[in-house]
Coordinates of C-alpha atoms in Angstrom, one line a residue:
Chain L
X1 CA 58.0 -33.5 135.6
X2 CA 54.4 -34.2 133.9
X3 CA 56.2 -35.7 130.2
X4 CA 58.1 -38.0 132.6
X5 CA 54.8 -38.7 134.9
X6 CA 52.8 -39.7 132.1
X7 CA 55.7 -41.9 130.3
X8 CA 56.0 -43.7 133.9
X9 CA 52.3 -44.4 133.4
X10 CA 52.3 -45.3 130.5
X11 CA 55.2 -47.8 130.8
X12 CA 52.9 -49.2 133.6
X13 CA 49.6 -49.3 131.8
X14 CA 51.5 -51.5 128.9
X15 CA 53.5 -54.0 131.6
X16 CA 49.1 -54.1 133.1
X17 CA 48.1 -55.2 129.4
X18 CA 50.9 -57.7 128.9
X19 CA 49.6 -59.2 132.5
X20 CA 46.6 -59.5 131.5
X21 CA 48.5 -61.6 128.6
X22 CA 49.7 -63.6 130.0
X23 CA 47.4 -64.6 132.3
X24 CA 45.0 -65.1 129.9
X25 CA 47.1 -67.7 128.5
X26 CA 47.7 -69.2 131.4
X27 CA 44.3 -69.8 132.2
X28 CA 43.7 -70.2 128.7
X29 CA 46.5 -73.3 129.2
X30 CA 45.5 -74.8 132.0
X31 CA 41.7 -75.3 130.4
X32 CA 42.4 -77.1 127.6
X33 CA 45.2 -78.9 128.9
X34 CA 41.7 -79.9 131.6
X35 CA 39.4 -80.3 128.9
X36 CA 41.7 -82.5 126.3
X37 CA 44.5 -84.1 128.4
X38 CA 43.1 -87.1 129.0
Chain I
X1 CA 56.7 -47.0 77.1
X2 CA 59.5 -48.0 80.1
X3 CA 61.7 -44.9 80.6
X4 CA 65.3 -46.2 81.2
X5 CA 67.1 -44.9 84.4
X6 CA 69.1 -41.7 84.4
X7 CA 72.3 -40.6 85.3
X8 CA 70.5 -38.4 88.0
X9 CA 68.1 -41.2 88.9
X10 CA 71.5 -43.3 89.9
X11 CA 73.3 -40.1 91.4
X12 CA 70.8 -40.1 94.2
X13 CA 70.5 -43.7 95.2
X14 CA 74.3 -43.8 95.4
X15 CA 74.0 -40.3 97.1
X16 CA 71.7 -42.1 99.8
X17 CA 73.1 -44.7 99.9
X18 CA 76.3 -43.8 101.0
X19 CA 74.7 -42.2 103.9
X20 CA 73.3 -45.4 105.3
X21 CA 77.0 -46.5 104.5
X22 CA 78.5 -43.9 106.5
X23 CA 75.7 -44.2 109.1
X24 CA 76.3 -48.1 109.6
X25 CA 80.2 -47.6 109.8
X26 CA 79.9 -45.3 112.6
X27 CA 77.9 -48.8 114.6
X28 CA 81.1 -50.9 114.2
X29 CA 83.0 -47.8 117.0
X30 CA 80.8 -49.7 119.6
X31 CA 81.9 -52.8 119.6
X32 CA 85.6 -52.3 118.2
X33 CA 85.4 -50.0 121.6
X34 CA 84.2 -53.6 123.3
X35 CA 87.1 -55.4 122.1
X36 CA 89.4 -52.8 123.2
X37 CA 88.2 -52.7 126.7
X38 CA 87.8 -56.9 126.8
X39 CA 91.3 -57.3 125.2
X40 CA 90.0 -58.5 122.1
X41 CA 93.0 -58.2 119.8
X42 CA 91.9 -60.1 116.9
X43 CA 88.1 -59.0 116.9
X44 CA 89.2 -55.8 117.4
X45 CA 90.7 -55.7 113.5
X46 CA 88.2 -57.7 112.3
X47 CA 86.1 -54.5 112.9
X48 CA 88.7 -52.0 112.0
X49 CA 89.2 -53.9 108.7
X50 CA 85.1 -53.5 107.9
X51 CA 84.6 -50.1 109.3
X52 CA 87.8 -48.8 107.4
X53 CA 85.5 -51.0 104.3
X54 CA 82.8 -48.9 105.1
X55 CA 83.3 -45.8 105.4
X56 CA 85.3 -45.9 102.5
X57 CA 82.8 -47.3 100.1
X58 CA 80.2 -45.1 102.0
X59 CA 82.0 -42.0 101.3
X60 CA 82.9 -42.9 97.5
X61 CA 79.2 -43.6 97.0
X62 CA 78.3 -39.9 98.7
X63 CA 81.2 -37.7 96.8
X64 CA 80.9 -39.6 93.9
X65 CA 77.5 -39.2 93.5
X66 CA 76.9 -35.5 95.7
X67 CA 73.5 -34.1 95.1
X68 CA 71.4 -31.7 96.1
X69 CA 68.0 -33.0 94.3
X70 CA 65.0 -34.5 96.7
X71 CA 63.9 -38.3 96.3
X72 CA 61.5 -39.2 94.1
X73 CA 58.8 -41.4 95.4
X74 CA 60.6 -44.6 93.7
X75 CA 64.3 -43.1 94.1
X76 CA 63.1 -43.6 98.1
X77 CA 61.5 -46.8 97.6
X78 CA 65.1 -47.9 95.0
X79 CA 67.4 -46.7 98.5
X80 CA 65.8 -48.4 100.4
X81 CA 65.2 -52.0 98.9
X82 CA 69.3 -51.5 98.0
X83 CA 70.0 -50.2 101.9
X84 CA 68.9 -53.4 102.8
X85 CA 70.9 -55.4 101.1
X86 CA 74.0 -53.2 100.9
X87 CA 74.0 -53.3 104.8
X88 CA 73.5 -56.9 105.0
X89 CA 76.6 -57.6 102.5
X90 CA 79.3 -55.2 104.7
X91 CA 78.0 -55.9 108.0
X92 CA 78.6 -59.4 107.4
X93 CA 82.1 -58.8 107.0
X94 CA 82.8 -58.1 110.8
X95 CA 81.0 -62.2 111.2
X96 CA 82.7 -63.8 108.2
X97 CA 86.1 -62.4 109.8
X98 CA 85.3 -64.1 113.3
X99 CA 85.5 -67.7 112.2
X100 CA 82.6 -68.6 113.2
X101 CA 80.4 -68.7 109.6
X102 CA 81.8 -71.1 107.1
X103 CA 81.2 -69.4 104.1
X104 CA 80.6 -65.4 103.1
X105 CA 77.0 -66.7 101.8
X106 CA 77.1 -67.8 105.3
X107 CA 78.2 -64.4 106.9
X108 CA 75.1 -62.7 104.6
X109 CA 72.7 -64.6 105.7
X110 CA 73.6 -64.4 109.5
X111 CA 73.3 -60.2 108.5
X112 CA 70.7 -60.4 107.0
X113 CA 69.0 -62.3 109.6
X114 CA 69.8 -59.6 112.3
X115 CA 69.5 -56.5 109.9
X116 CA 66.2 -57.7 109.1
X117 CA 64.9 -59.0 113.0
X118 CA 64.8 -62.5 112.1
X119 CA 67.0 -64.1 114.2
X120 CA 67.5 -67.4 112.4
X121 CA 71.5 -68.5 112.6
X122 CA 74.2 -70.6 111.2
X123 CA 76.5 -69.0 113.6
X124 CA 78.8 -72.3 114.8
X125 CA 80.7 -72.1 118.4
X126 CA 78.5 -69.0 119.6
X127 CA 80.0 -69.3 123.1
X128 CA 83.4 -69.4 122.2
X129 CA 82.3 -66.2 120.3
X130 CA 84.6 -62.8 121.1
X131 CA 82.2 -60.1 122.8
X132 CA 82.9 -58.1 120.5
X133 CA 81.2 -60.0 117.6
X134 CA 78.6 -60.9 120.2
X135 CA 77.5 -57.4 120.4
X136 CA 77.7 -57.0 116.8
X137 CA 75.3 -59.5 115.8
X138 CA 72.7 -58.0 118.4
X139 CA 73.5 -54.2 117.6
X140 CA 72.8 -54.8 113.8
X141 CA 69.4 -56.1 115.0
X142 CA 68.9 -53.4 117.1
X143 CA 69.6 -51.4 114.3
X144 CA 67.3 -53.0 111.9
X145 CA 64.8 -52.9 114.0
X146 CA 64.7 -49.5 114.2
X147 CA 65.0 -49.6 110.6
X148 CA 68.1 -49.2 108.6
X149 CA 66.8 -45.9 106.9
X150 CA 65.8 -44.7 110.5
X151 CA 69.6 -44.0 111.1
X152 CA 69.1 -42.1 108.4
X153 CA 66.1 -39.5 108.8
X154 CA 67.5 -39.5 112.2
X155 CA 71.0 -38.2 111.1
X156 CA 71.6 -37.8 107.7
X157 CA 68.5 -36.3 106.1
X158 CA 67.2 -32.4 106.1
X159 CA 64.4 -32.4 103.4
X160 CA 61.0 -33.4 105.2
X161 CA 59.5 -34.7 101.9
X162 CA 62.6 -37.2 101.4
X163 CA 62.7 -38.1 104.3
X164 CA 59.0 -39.1 104.2
X165 CA 59.6 -40.8 101.0
X166 CA 62.6 -42.8 102.0
X167 CA 60.6 -43.7 105.7
X168 CA 57.2 -45.3 103.3
X169 CA 59.6 -47.0 101.6
X170 CA 60.5 -49.0 104.7
X171 CA 57.4 -50.6 105.0
X172 CA 56.4 -48.4 108.1
X173 CA 53.3 -46.9 106.7
X174 CA 52.7 -44.7 109.6
X175 CA 54.4 -41.0 111.5
X176 CA 53.9 -41.3 114.4
X177 CA 54.8 -37.3 114.7
X178 CA 53.6 -35.1 111.7
X179 CA 57.9 -34.6 111.4
X180 CA 58.8 -37.9 109.9
X181 CA 62.5 -36.8 111.2
X182 CA 60.6 -36.5 114.9
X183 CA 58.7 -39.3 114.2
X184 CA 62.4 -41.3 113.9
X185 CA 62.8 -39.7 117.5
X186 CA 60.3 -40.9 119.2
X187 CA 61.2 -44.6 117.8
X188 CA 64.8 -44.1 119.5
X189 CA 63.2 -42.3 122.4
X190 CA 60.5 -45.6 123.2
X191 CA 63.5 -47.9 122.2
X192 CA 66.3 -46.1 125.0
X193 CA 64.1 -45.7 127.8
X194 CA 63.3 -49.5 127.0
X195 CA 66.9 -50.3 126.7
X196 CA 68.1 -48.9 130.1
X197 CA 65.1 -51.1 132.0
X198 CA 65.9 -53.8 129.6
X199 CA 69.2 -54.2 130.4
X200 CA 69.4 -54.0 133.8
X201 CA 66.2 -55.8 134.6
X202 CA 67.4 -59.4 132.6
X203 CA 71.4 -58.6 133.9
X204 CA 70.1 -58.7 138.0
X205 CA 67.8 -61.8 136.3
X206 CA 70.7 -63.2 135.4
X207 CA 73.3 -61.5 138.1
X208 CA 70.8 -63.5 140.5
X209 CA 70.8 -67.0 138.9
X210 CA 74.7 -67.2 139.5
X211 CA 76.3 -65.1 136.6
X212 CA 79.2 -62.4 137.7
X213 CA 77.9 -59.1 137.5
X214 CA 79.7 -57.9 134.1
X215 CA 78.9 -61.0 132.4
X216 CA 75.0 -60.6 133.0
X217 CA 74.4 -57.4 132.2
X218 CA 76.0 -57.5 128.8
X219 CA 73.9 -60.8 128.5
X220 CA 70.9 -58.6 129.7
X221 CA 71.6 -55.9 127.2
X222 CA 72.1 -58.7 124.1
X223 CA 68.3 -60.1 125.4
X224 CA 66.8 -56.7 125.3
X225 CA 68.1 -56.2 121.9
X226 CA 67.0 -59.2 120.2
X227 CA 63.6 -59.1 122.3
X228 CA 62.6 -55.7 121.8
X229 CA 63.4 -55.6 118.3
X230 CA 61.8 -59.1 118.1
X231 CA 65.0 -60.3 115.9
X232 CA 65.9 -63.8 118.7
X233 CA 69.6 -63.8 118.5
X234 CA 70.9 -64.9 122.1
X235 CA 74.9 -65.3 122.4
X236 CA 74.6 -68.6 123.6
X237 CA 73.6 -71.8 121.0
X238 CA 71.3 -73.0 123.0
X239 CA 68.6 -69.3 122.7
X240 CA 67.2 -68.9 126.2
X241 CA 67.5 -72.4 127.8
X242 CA 71.0 -71.4 128.7
X243 CA 70.1 -69.5 131.5
X244 CA 67.6 -72.1 133.2
X245 CA 65.6 -69.0 134.4
X246 CA 61.3 -68.7 134.6
X247 CA 62.1 -65.1 135.8
X248 CA 64.3 -65.1 132.6
X249 CA 61.7 -66.4 130.3
X250 CA 59.1 -64.3 131.8
X251 CA 60.9 -61.5 131.2
X252 CA 61.8 -62.0 127.9
X253 CA 58.4 -62.4 127.8
X254 CA 56.9 -59.0 128.3
X255 CA 60.3 -56.9 125.7
X256 CA 59.3 -59.0 123.0
X257 CA 55.3 -57.9 123.4
X258 CA 56.1 -54.6 124.1
X259 CA 58.4 -54.9 120.6
X260 CA 55.3 -55.9 118.4
X261 CA 53.2 -52.9 120.3
X262 CA 53.1 -50.0 117.4
X263 CA 55.2 -47.5 118.0
X264 CA 51.9 -44.8 117.0
X265 CA 50.8 -46.3 120.0
X266 CA 53.2 -46.3 122.7
X267 CA 53.4 -42.5 121.7
X268 CA 49.7 -42.3 122.5
X269 CA 50.0 -44.0 125.7
X270 CA 52.9 -42.1 127.1
X271 CA 51.1 -39.2 126.0
X272 CA 48.5 -39.2 128.6
X273 CA 45.4 -41.3 126.2
X274 CA 46.3 -44.3 127.8
X275 CA 42.7 -46.4 127.6
X276 CA 43.9 -46.4 123.1
X277 CA 45.5 -50.0 124.6
X278 CA 41.5 -51.8 125.5
X279 CA 40.2 -49.4 122.1
X280 CA 42.5 -49.6 119.2
X281 CA 41.7 -52.2 116.9
X282 CA 45.3 -53.6 116.4
X283 CA 45.5 -54.2 120.6
X284 CA 42.0 -55.9 120.2
X285 CA 42.6 -58.2 117.0
X286 CA 46.3 -59.1 119.0
X287 CA 44.7 -60.1 122.0
X288 CA 42.3 -62.4 120.0
X289 CA 44.9 -64.1 117.9
X290 CA 47.1 -65.3 121.0
X291 CA 44.3 -66.4 122.3
X292 CA 42.8 -68.3 119.4
X293 CA 46.4 -69.4 117.9
X294 CA 47.2 -70.8 121.2
X295 CA 43.7 -72.7 120.6
X296 CA 45.2 -75.2 118.4
X297 CA 48.6 -75.1 120.6
X298 CA 47.7 -76.2 123.6
X299 CA 44.6 -78.9 122.5
X300 CA 47.6 -80.4 119.9
X301 CA 49.7 -80.7 122.4
X302 CA 47.3 -81.7 125.5
X303 CA 46.4 -84.7 122.8
X304 CA 50.1 -85.2 122.3
X305 CA 50.9 -85.3 125.8
X306 CA 53.9 -83.8 125.1
X307 CA 54.1 -82.0 128.3
X308 CA 52.6 -82.6 131.9
X309 CA 51.2 -79.7 133.3
X310 CA 49.9 -76.5 133.1
X311 CA 53.2 -75.1 134.3
X312 CA 55.6 -76.9 131.3
X313 CA 52.6 -76.2 128.6
X314 CA 53.3 -72.7 129.9
X315 CA 56.7 -72.7 129.8
X316 CA 57.3 -74.3 125.8
X317 CA 53.5 -73.9 124.5
X318 CA 53.0 -70.3 125.4
X319 CA 56.1 -69.1 125.5
X320 CA 56.6 -69.9 121.3
X321 CA 53.3 -69.0 120.9
X322 CA 54.2 -65.5 121.9
X323 CA 57.9 -66.3 120.6
X324 CA 56.4 -66.9 116.8
X325 CA 53.7 -63.9 117.1
X326 CA 56.1 -61.3 118.3
X327 CA 57.8 -62.7 115.7
X328 CA 60.7 -63.2 117.9
X329 CA 61.9 -66.5 117.7
X330 CA 63.8 -67.2 121.4
X331 CA 63.3 -70.6 121.9
X332 CA 63.6 -73.3 125.2
X333 CA 63.5 -76.2 123.3
X334 CA 66.1 -77.9 120.6
X335 CA 65.3 -77.1 117.0
X336 CA 64.5 -80.9 116.6
X337 CA 61.6 -80.8 118.9
X338 CA 59.4 -79.2 116.9
X339 CA 59.2 -81.9 115.0
X340 CA 59.8 -84.7 117.5
X341 CA 57.5 -84.1 120.4
X342 CA 54.4 -81.5 118.6
X343 CA 51.9 -82.7 116.6
X344 CA 50.3 -81.7 113.3
X345 CA 47.9 -79.3 114.9
X346 CA 50.1 -77.7 117.7
X347 CA 52.6 -76.7 114.8
X348 CA 49.9 -75.5 112.5
X349 CA 48.3 -73.2 115.6
X350 CA 52.0 -72.0 115.5
X351 CA 52.7 -71.2 111.9
X352 CA 49.7 -69.6 112.2
X353 CA 51.2 -67.5 114.4
X354 CA 53.8 -66.6 112.4
X355 CA 52.3 -65.7 109.7
X356 CA 50.2 -63.4 111.2
X357 CA 52.6 -61.0 113.5
X358 CA 52.1 -58.2 115.6
X359 CA 51.6 -54.7 115.2
X360 CA 52.7 -52.2 111.9
X361 CA 55.1 -50.1 112.9
X362 CA 56.6 -52.2 114.8
X363 CA 59.3 -54.5 114.8
X364 CA 57.8 -56.9 114.1
X365 CA 57.7 -58.6 110.4
X366 CA 54.8 -60.8 108.7
X367 CA 51.1 -59.5 107.4
X368 CA 50.4 -57.6 111.0
X369 CA 47.2 -56.7 113.5
X370 CA 46.4 -53.9 111.7
X371 CA 45.5 -56.1 108.6
X372 CA 43.7 -58.4 109.8
X373 CA 41.5 -56.3 112.0
X374 CA 40.8 -54.5 108.4
X375 CA 40.0 -57.4 106.8
X376 CA 38.2 -59.5 109.6
X377 CA 35.8 -56.2 109.4
X378 CA 35.3 -56.2 106.5
X379 CA 34.2 -60.0 106.3
X380 CA 31.8 -59.3 109.1
X381 CA 30.5 -56.1 106.7
X382 CA 29.7 -58.0 104.1
X383 CA 27.9 -60.7 106.7
X384 CA 25.8 -57.9 107.9
X385 CA 24.8 -56.6 104.4
X386 CA 23.7 -60.1 103.6
X387 CA 21.4 -60.3 106.2
X388 CA 20.3 -57.1 106.8
X389 CA 17.4 -55.5 104.6
X390 CA 18.4 -54.7 101.3
X391 CA 18.4 -50.6 101.2
X392 CA 20.1 -50.4 104.7
X393 CA 23.1 -48.5 105.0
X394 CA 26.3 -49.3 106.5
X395 CA 29.3 -47.4 107.7
X396 CA 31.9 -49.7 108.5
X397 CA 34.1 -47.7 111.5
X398 CA 37.1 -48.9 113.3
X399 CA 39.5 -47.6 115.9
X400 CA 42.9 -46.9 115.2
X401 CA 44.9 -44.0 117.6
X402 CA 41.1 -42.1 116.3
X403 CA 37.8 -43.3 115.2
X404 CA 38.7 -44.1 111.1
X405 CA 35.9 -44.8 108.2
X406 CA 36.8 -48.3 106.5
X407 CA 37.4 -47.7 103.0
X408 CA 37.4 -50.5 100.1
X409 CA 40.8 -48.4 99.8
X410 CA 42.0 -49.9 102.7
X411 CA 40.3 -54.0 102.7
X412 CA 42.2 -53.8 98.7
X413 CA 45.6 -53.0 100.2
X414 CA 45.5 -55.2 103.2
X415 CA 44.4 -58.3 101.5
X416 CA 46.9 -57.2 98.4
X417 CA 49.9 -57.9 101.5
X418 CA 48.4 -61.0 102.9
X419 CA 48.1 -62.1 99.9
X420 CA 51.5 -61.5 98.9
X421 CA 52.7 -62.6 102.2
X422 CA 51.2 -66.3 101.4
X423 CA 52.9 -66.3 98.2
X424 CA 56.0 -65.8 99.6
X425 CA 54.7 -68.3 102.4
X426 CA 54.0 -71.2 100.1
X427 CA 56.6 -71.4 97.7
X428 CA 59.4 -71.0 100.0
X429 CA 57.7 -74.1 101.2
X430 CA 57.7 -75.5 98.1
X431 CA 61.0 -74.9 97.5
X432 CA 62.4 -76.2 101.2
X433 CA 59.7 -79.5 99.6
X434 CA 62.2 -79.5 96.3
X435 CA 65.3 -80.1 98.8
X436 CA 63.2 -83.0 100.0
X437 CA 61.9 -81.6 103.3
X438 CA 58.5 -83.1 104.9
X439 CA 55.5 -80.1 104.0
X440 CA 54.6 -79.0 107.6
X441 CA 58.7 -79.1 108.0
X442 CA 59.0 -76.3 104.7
X443 CA 56.5 -74.9 105.7
X444 CA 57.1 -74.1 109.0
X445 CA 60.4 -72.9 108.0
X446 CA 59.7 -70.6 105.3
X447 CA 57.2 -68.9 107.3
X448 CA 60.2 -68.2 110.2
X449 CA 61.7 -66.9 107.0
X450 CA 59.5 -64.9 105.3
X451 CA 58.1 -63.4 108.8
X452 CA 61.1 -62.3 110.3
X453 CA 60.6 -64.4 113.0
X454 CA 63.4 -67.0 113.4
X455 CA 62.2 -70.2 114.8
X456 CA 63.6 -73.3 113.3
X457 CA 62.8 -77.0 112.8
X458 CA 65.9 -78.0 111.9
X459 CA 65.9 -77.2 108.5
X460 CA 68.0 -74.1 109.2
X461 CA 71.7 -75.0 109.3
X462 CA 75.0 -74.3 108.1
X463 CA 75.3 -77.8 106.1
X464 CA 71.4 -76.9 104.0
X465 CA 71.8 -76.4 100.5
X466 CA 73.3 -73.2 98.8
X467 CA 70.2 -72.8 96.7
X468 CA 68.1 -72.8 100.2
X469 CA 70.0 -70.4 102.0
X470 CA 69.6 -68.1 99.1
X471 CA 65.9 -68.6 99.2
X472 CA 65.6 -67.8 102.7
X473 CA 67.8 -64.4 102.2
X474 CA 65.5 -63.3 100.0
X475 CA 62.7 -64.2 101.3
X476 CA 63.7 -62.5 105.3
X477 CA 64.3 -58.9 102.7
X478 CA 61.3 -59.1 101.2
X479 CA 59.5 -60.3 103.7
X480 CA 60.8 -57.0 106.0
X481 CA 60.0 -54.4 103.5
X482 CA 56.7 -55.6 103.0
X483 CA 57.0 -55.9 99.1
X484 CA 56.5 -52.9 97.4
X485 CA 59.7 -51.6 97.9
X486 CA 60.9 -55.0 96.5
X487 CA 58.2 -54.4 93.7
X488 CA 59.5 -50.9 92.9
X489 CA 63.3 -52.5 92.9
X490 CA 62.3 -55.2 90.2
X491 CA 60.9 -52.7 88.2
X492 CA 64.3 -50.7 88.3
X493 CA 66.0 -53.1 87.4
X494 CA 63.2 -54.0 84.5
X495 CA 63.7 -50.3 83.6
X496 CA 67.7 -50.6 83.1
X497 CA 67.3 -53.6 81.0
X498 CA 64.6 -52.5 78.5
X499 CA 64.4 -49.0 78.8
X500 CA 64.7 -46.6 76.4

């Protein structure tokens, strides 16, 4: 049970990191687009 | 003096090759079963023929070369380098019999692209390919992503020392667990857990987008295998464009990134040390490299006004950037749009991402993040050394699972592999230019092949010259094995010719 809980929490942490990457990419794209898309 | 290889050497190599071929033949039973269930008569016989060919060749090698000797370092390297080539040669049989590839060379290209998780494809009219053949295309990516040798280690090798020698030869520098066979089993555990989650999530998205349930599940499984193993094959010729779904695109981004993570990192996080994900030098390097390369891509695309609005920039620009960085090769635009819509700056960002790749001990190819992290640390250390007072003593450290001292050997090794990759990228580009392609296009395709990415700007097609097909096959093979075992293999050939 402890092992399954660790795996589930591990998967959540990995998904949180990936969400961070995707959100950062979106914001960076928005910023670059605002500056250079004139 | 170079020593000529002895009969004993050939027996060890042949014995392990035989085991690998037998192992691969067992995987053919899966598409055979699918052909039976789907009522695909001709594909079923294609796989019977391929299975028989593999089982006969495998058993012949196994029995002819039967030995109890453990493989040495050089044997391990040669077994691995030949195993990948033999796997592609035999794995190409059902693809050739499918009739969707015009020659055996094209089938070999397709199989090598699959096993090395590259994703460049010469197959025509994928929409009409049988379920069994489609599954085989994706299954070889799954096998290749885990590592062909992992199969041998998981099921067929008993000796611990021999296992490690085979494992290292496959370009995986790290063991997740002290025992290599346990490492192989853990890699299967991670892949199986995500296989279930990935197939269900992608299948359900496809189902809610309007696809019938069983085909949606089949597409979910195929796309998951291609995304997590950073392969890039798709069941349809239009790649991810076929699904017309933002949710599907986001889900593939998640699985591509998961596939680019180090299996050792998965293990550390799954066993409770969850903060490792933000401390690890590879993850920090991966994050900053993605942001830097996306800066180049987004500036380039904004300047050229290729896509209006942030949503389009994210769906086209960031998607391809992550597809390139993780070495997957999924596309949401047609190949010729890279040339017609993307300017040089955005293509430079994409080529840079393809050349750098994901984490070591993952399913990605190319230079990889740990090496970039080590080289960056070495550069920063060198600058600090020059700026600081003369007698200051510096100790450079890096955190990769545990805190390590940065040694000259690590820096030298990282530089050597990086230089080898750069030489292969440029070498392929020169050959591409020889066949009349512009420099940027030739470098794009060459980096995509050697970095095992699979994005194409249109050079890869069934009509391309035979010389270019052979070049890309060799690049995919050498890039996947990270060169060392390829050099040992070339040394073995040299010893065979010139040895005494």
